[in-house]
Amino acid sequence: RDFSKNRTYIRYFGLDTPNWVVSGLAYLFSKETELTEIVNMVVKGHSKESVKSGGYPQGDDIINPQAKKIWEVLQKHNPQIILQGPPGSGKTYLAEQVIKYLSSTAEVEQYRLGSLQGKEVDPDQPIIWDIVQFHPSYSYEDFVRGLVTVPAENGIVFQAQNRILAEAANVASQNPGIPVILILDEVNRADLSRVLGELIFALERDRRGCPVSSQYAVGEPPDRTLSLPENLYFIATMNTADRSIALVDYAIRRRFSFISISPSKEIVRYFYSNHLLHGGAQETAIALSDGVTGLYNAVYSLFDAVPDAEDIRIGHSYFMVKGNKSGKPLTKQEWAEAIAFRFAYEVVPMIAEYYKERRIRDEQDFIKINDQYIPLKLGQQEEIFSKVLSLLLEETEES
């Protein structure tokens, strides 16, 4: 029943009364990785080897095979991992895909920790999850436990209160059969030693479930202990390009497993070949595909001689521009303009910043694509926009 309410199911089958045979088959295909690989191989024209190598994206309503691999790591090896990579490589997207994989649906808001306040958890619920955005001023009092002001007869009093981590730990201990996952986005933007405090000890894999003494006591009678149950998992994301923020120190690093998520040229082309991903008119997407992938290949090559290329290379997400707005497909002109704008006003400034920081030593004034010279200087952004737009529309006309 849940699967028949899925947006993709409704979009393609459009049945007022769900057909359980169709729904059941679709559900089986979404759950079986091998079947999904075969379908993608045949319908999309990919080889089985390229599909199995991972890294290709899926639509919001299709399960990403990489998500299954991440879940296997969390279950079998380490309940806390960090997905690391440069901006635009799809780290947060992949973390969210793990949630959708376990939920077997794209409609996962109903399973968020925040939506369970005061409600009894359904024992058949597939998952409980939430996401936290870390930042430089984030602290233990924001993440674990902290003091809040409470009105009293003689003014106000300070009272200790659980924050999202302690809440997640309590819910996990009360529901041992349900995986509870916290996504810690941009984890290295905060001072992790300050944020985690004594819980660095509790993160040891062999000490899951062992109580540690917290800075604050909660409840009646006051309880100062806190433990991390075995069914509580952490998926953190870390930006490897930004040197202005702290990296993870060795004590915390030892408690996490690191999985690198790299930019991929293949993903850009795959994006424009799949309607579920771009949401636009497929004919227009195919026409734009060569121009966009050529543009990304040229930018990708700028980093080939850079020693730490995989830490700073511009991610594929910058070139994956949706082909619809407010539910309506974009015209060829509108879609090309959206891509050109993103390149001129988001990609070029990042390249300029890398040049300024000497991250890319051999500065280039332009990139060449199909005999067209596209400048890379900040002062020429209007010209860059026009040239990229011309490139994309010319590719469309040739197609």
XYZ file of C-alpha atoms in Angstrom:
399
model
C 0.000 0.000 0.000
C 2.787 2.412 0.910
C 4.583 1.726 -2.345
C 1.463 2.397 -4.395
C 1.450 5.943 -2.924
C 4.982 6.534 -4.178
C 5.232 9.537 -6.523
C 6.965 7.602 -9.294
C 4.415 4.786 -9.102
C 1.545 7.263 -9.422
C 3.322 9.182 -12.199
C 3.818 6.109 -14.383
C 0.773 3.999 -13.588
C -1.690 6.732 -12.573
C -4.128 4.295 -11.046
C -6.955 5.582 -8.837
C -7.346 2.062 -7.467
C -3.867 0.520 -6.962
C -3.115 -2.580 -8.975
C -1.449 -4.891 -6.443
C 0.245 -7.014 -9.104
C 1.908 -3.990 -10.695
C 2.715 -2.487 -7.302
C 4.155 -5.763 -6.043
C 6.383 -6.220 -9.078
C 7.590 -2.620 -8.879
C 8.356 -3.083 -5.193
C 10.338 -6.255 -5.844
C 12.361 -4.530 -8.550
C 13.100 -1.639 -6.194
C 14.333 -4.024 -3.483
C 16.386 -6.427 -5.571
C 19.722 -4.834 -6.491
C 20.517 -7.438 -9.129
C 17.179 -6.910 -10.891
C 17.655 -3.142 -10.731
C 21.126 -3.477 -12.266
C 19.797 -5.583 -15.137
C 16.944 -3.156 -15.837
C 19.346 -0.196 -15.872
C 21.778 -2.113 -18.077
C 19.121 -2.937 -20.670
C 16.963 0.196 -20.613
C 19.682 2.798 -20.104
C 22.367 1.158 -22.218
C 24.937 0.818 -19.411
C 27.247 -2.161 -19.149
C 26.816 -4.324 -16.080
C 30.396 -3.515 -15.043
C 29.790 0.251 -15.067
C 26.617 -0.165 -13.033
C 28.317 -2.383 -10.452
C 31.186 0.098 -10.051
C 28.768 2.390 -8.219
C 28.667 6.168 -8.254
C 25.795 6.640 -10.669
C 22.807 8.485 -9.276
C 19.209 7.431 -9.043
C 15.996 9.387 -9.066
C 14.426 10.378 -5.760
C 12.116 7.391 -6.016
C 14.713 4.837 -7.088
C 17.084 3.157 -4.671
C 20.779 3.884 -5.198
C 22.910 0.700 -5.041
C 25.574 2.706 -3.189
C 23.070 3.222 -0.382
C 22.927 -0.529 0.184
C 26.718 -0.656 0.422
C 26.729 2.159 2.983
C 24.133 0.336 5.066
C 26.182 -2.865 4.940
C 29.221 -0.971 6.263
C 27.142 0.497 9.102
C 25.758 -2.907 10.069
C 28.780 -5.139 9.616
C 31.787 -2.944 10.307
C 31.230 0.427 11.956
C 27.978 2.141 13.095
C 29.504 5.560 12.423
C 30.948 6.639 9.072
C 32.025 9.858 7.371
C 31.368 10.435 3.673
C 34.162 12.745 2.536
C 34.630 14.605 -0.718
C 34.659 18.029 -2.403
C 31.551 20.237 -2.769
C 28.986 18.936 -5.221
C 30.057 15.287 -5.082
C 26.710 14.125 -3.651
C 27.630 13.285 -0.044
C 24.414 14.504 1.603
C 22.357 13.105 -1.285
C 23.872 9.659 -0.710
C 23.246 9.858 3.051
C 19.591 10.628 2.357
C 19.448 7.752 -0.125
C 20.370 5.369 2.713
C 17.265 6.551 4.551
C 15.122 5.991 1.438
C 16.699 2.585 0.883
C 15.778 1.416 4.382
C 12.320 2.991 4.140
C 11.635 1.606 0.625
C 10.061 4.960 -0.237
C 11.000 8.540 -1.051
C 8.409 9.816 1.423
C 10.609 9.647 4.528
C 9.561 12.800 6.414
C 7.042 10.732 8.371
C 9.924 8.806 9.967
C 11.890 11.825 11.225
C 12.747 11.944 14.901
C 11.202 15.401 15.234
C 7.832 14.152 13.970
C 7.637 11.526 16.742
C 7.376 14.008 19.623
C 4.720 12.714 22.015
C 3.770 9.848 19.689
C 4.083 6.127 20.191
C 6.492 4.529 17.730
C 4.956 1.906 15.441
C 6.979 -1.308 16.018
C 6.728 -2.051 12.270
C 8.218 1.347 11.350
C 11.262 0.711 9.104
C 13.478 3.528 10.380
C 13.788 6.629 12.578
C 16.103 9.349 11.340
C 16.983 13.014 11.400
C 19.589 15.413 10.033
C 21.752 17.961 11.859
C 23.678 20.788 10.184
C 26.962 21.401 12.017
C 28.539 24.892 12.149
C 31.450 26.608 13.970
C 29.372 27.731 16.980
C 27.720 24.324 17.471
C 28.321 22.931 20.972
C 27.698 20.025 23.342
C 24.739 21.945 24.741
C 23.223 22.119 21.250
C 23.825 18.486 20.315
C 23.796 16.312 23.452
C 22.356 17.985 26.572
C 22.044 21.576 27.662
C 20.400 24.019 30.021
C 17.147 25.796 29.152
C 15.271 28.475 31.069
C 11.931 27.429 32.555
C 9.385 29.873 34.073
C 8.892 29.513 37.849
C 6.937 31.280 40.566
C 9.909 33.383 41.612
C 11.244 34.068 38.100
C 13.047 31.496 35.998
C 15.122 28.409 36.712
C 17.635 26.530 34.591
C 16.752 22.975 33.682
C 18.824 20.352 31.861
C 17.214 19.047 28.689
C 18.070 16.361 26.164
C 19.082 17.525 22.714
C 18.841 15.611 19.456
C 21.592 13.063 20.162
C 20.313 12.164 23.636
C 16.750 12.017 22.266
C 17.871 9.712 19.450
C 19.721 7.499 21.945
C 16.628 7.220 24.158
C 14.350 6.405 21.227
C 16.847 3.819 19.960
C 17.054 2.108 23.360
C 13.232 1.985 23.571
C 12.956 0.547 20.031
C 15.850 -1.906 19.645
C 14.373 -3.455 16.495
C 14.332 -0.177 14.534
C 17.497 1.406 13.105
C 17.891 5.034 14.240
C 20.138 7.121 11.952
C 21.452 10.641 12.470
C 22.915 12.437 9.453
C 25.602 14.885 10.622
C 25.995 17.276 7.710
C 29.290 19.200 7.312
C 30.580 17.526 10.467
C 34.044 19.123 10.341
C 32.661 22.651 10.433
C 32.243 22.223 14.210
C 34.814 21.510 16.920
C 33.960 17.831 17.360
C 35.836 17.422 20.635
C 33.723 20.235 22.081
C 30.478 18.964 20.552
C 30.842 15.316 21.591
C 32.505 15.751 24.985
C 32.570 12.518 26.984
C 30.670 10.701 24.221
C 33.957 10.228 22.355
C 34.381 7.282 24.757
C 30.860 5.988 24.035
C 31.555 5.994 20.276
C 34.001 3.109 20.668
C 32.502 0.170 18.797
C 33.120 -2.203 21.717
C 31.540 0.189 24.218
C 28.155 0.700 22.555
C 25.467 0.445 25.224
C 27.898 1.236 28.059
C 26.737 4.260 30.100
C 28.981 7.315 30.418
C 28.577 10.201 32.847
C 27.135 13.315 31.192
C 27.757 16.925 32.188
C 24.039 17.354 32.917
C 21.464 15.269 34.780
C 17.911 14.995 33.405
C 14.613 13.570 34.625
C 13.226 12.715 38.035
C 15.150 11.375 39.824
C 18.030 13.129 38.016
C 20.047 10.773 35.824
C 23.494 11.831 34.653
C 24.265 8.757 32.554
C 23.962 8.436 28.788
C 24.692 5.532 26.439
C 24.624 4.968 22.687
C 22.610 1.835 21.764
C 23.809 -0.551 19.075
C 20.926 0.394 16.766
C 21.956 4.089 16.692
C 23.964 4.915 13.558
C 25.767 8.037 12.365
C 26.320 9.098 8.752
C 28.448 12.243 8.677
C 29.537 14.281 5.658
C 32.831 16.158 5.388
C 33.960 18.760 2.870
C 37.578 18.047 1.883
C 38.066 21.269 -0.094
C 37.646 23.916 2.610
C 40.943 24.380 4.451
C 39.531 27.211 6.555
C 37.650 24.716 8.736
C 39.059 22.148 11.114
C 39.669 18.576 10.038
C 38.695 15.702 12.313
C 41.301 15.070 15.039
C 42.906 11.652 15.353
C 41.046 10.537 18.504
C 37.686 11.038 16.801
C 38.963 9.899 13.403
C 39.810 6.489 14.909
C 36.153 5.991 15.831
C 34.774 6.680 12.348
C 35.226 4.884 9.034
C 35.844 7.190 6.058
C 34.328 6.611 2.632
C 35.457 8.887 -0.196
C 32.800 10.177 -2.600
C 34.449 11.440 -5.767
C 33.165 13.652 -8.594
C 32.253 11.652 -11.675
C 32.020 12.619 -15.340
C 29.760 9.641 -16.023
C 27.111 10.839 -13.572
C 26.479 14.066 -15.516
C 25.635 12.196 -18.707
C 23.559 9.660 -16.791
C 21.590 12.483 -15.160
C 20.459 13.879 -18.527
C 19.541 10.393 -19.769
C 17.110 9.741 -16.922
C 13.791 11.579 -16.730
C 13.357 10.615 -13.063
C 16.471 12.600 -12.269
C 16.124 15.774 -14.329
C 12.313 15.956 -14.534
C 12.345 17.771 -17.873
C 11.444 16.821 -21.428
C 13.613 13.859 -22.362
C 14.137 15.012 -25.950
C 15.493 18.357 -24.719
C 17.663 16.660 -22.081
C 19.278 14.405 -24.664
C 19.930 17.401 -26.914
C 21.621 19.305 -24.071
C 23.552 16.323 -22.771
C 26.638 16.536 -25.036
C 27.148 20.233 -24.374
C 26.834 19.907 -20.588
C 29.065 16.838 -20.353
C 31.652 18.523 -22.605
C 31.595 21.536 -20.300
C 32.076 19.394 -17.200
C 34.819 17.307 -18.813
C 36.757 20.516 -19.557
C 36.380 21.726 -15.951
C 37.244 18.261 -14.620
C 40.491 18.314 -16.623
C 41.621 21.567 -14.996
C 42.513 19.510 -11.914
C 44.320 16.614 -13.604
C 47.810 17.830 -12.623
C 46.820 18.925 -9.102
C 48.269 16.655 -6.346
C 45.140 16.810 -4.161
C 42.708 16.856 -7.085
C 40.209 14.477 -5.492
C 39.905 16.775 -2.475
C 39.054 19.910 -4.441
C 37.781 18.866 -7.874
C 34.446 20.541 -8.615
C 31.618 18.073 -8.134
C 29.157 16.848 -10.737
C 26.136 18.244 -8.865
C 26.899 21.753 -10.140
C 26.195 20.545 -13.681
C 23.051 18.565 -12.879
C 20.352 21.192 -13.398
C 16.701 20.187 -13.109
C 14.619 20.554 -16.251
C 11.389 21.679 -14.629
C 10.143 24.517 -12.489
C 6.942 24.487 -10.444
C 6.064 21.154 -12.016
C 6.378 22.411 -15.619
C 9.119 21.280 -18.039
C 11.539 24.026 -19.055
C 11.863 25.000 -22.683
C 15.170 24.417 -24.454
C 16.103 28.083 -24.026
C 15.145 28.172 -20.328
C 17.027 25.006 -19.454
C 20.150 26.102 -21.317
C 20.012 29.485 -19.547
C 19.736 27.788 -16.139
C 22.834 25.683 -16.873
C 24.779 28.659 -18.232
C 23.879 30.779 -15.199
C 25.055 28.112 -12.763
C 28.355 27.784 -14.607
C 29.037 31.526 -14.838
C 27.933 32.487 -11.338
C 28.691 29.370 -9.240
C 31.370 27.269 -10.954
C 33.593 30.081 -12.267
C 33.758 31.883 -8.869
C 34.885 28.612 -7.258
C 37.587 28.118 -9.885
C 38.696 31.734 -9.327
C 38.917 31.096 -5.586
C 41.102 28.033 -6.166
C 43.413 30.138 -8.348
C 43.575 32.813 -5.659
C 44.513 30.237 -3.008
C 47.068 28.675 -5.352
C 45.210 25.376 -5.167
C 45.451 25.241 -8.979
C 48.929 26.451 -9.913
C 48.682 26.594 -13.704
C 46.032 29.260 -14.103
C 44.050 29.086 -17.343
C 42.242 32.036 -18.851
C 39.782 29.846 -20.745
C 38.623 26.351 -21.576
C 38.101 25.167 -25.140
C 35.060 23.137 -26.166
C 34.216 22.371 -29.808
C 36.327 25.270 -31.105
C 34.647 27.637 -28.648
C 36.755 29.497 -26.085
C 34.982 30.073 -22.792
C 36.762 32.488 -20.404
C 37.220 31.722 -16.702
C 37.722 35.231 -15.287
C 35.330 36.702 -12.741
C 35.129 40.034 -14.548
C 33.751 38.303 -17.648
C 30.754 36.506 -16.194
C 28.220 38.005 -18.616
C 30.393 36.915 -21.512
C 30.830 33.480 -19.947
C 27.052 33.138 -19.602
C 26.526 34.070 -23.269
C 29.216 31.736 -24.563
C 27.995 28.746 -22.529
C 24.424 29.429 -23.641
C 25.576 29.578 -27.243
C 27.503 26.322 -26.821
C 24.490 24.499 -25.396
C 22.051 25.779 -28.019
C 24.455 25.002 -30.853
C 24.803 21.462 -29.536
C 21.015 21.253 -29.461
C 20.679 22.457 -33.029
C 23.334 19.987 -34.226
C 21.541 17.195 -32.386
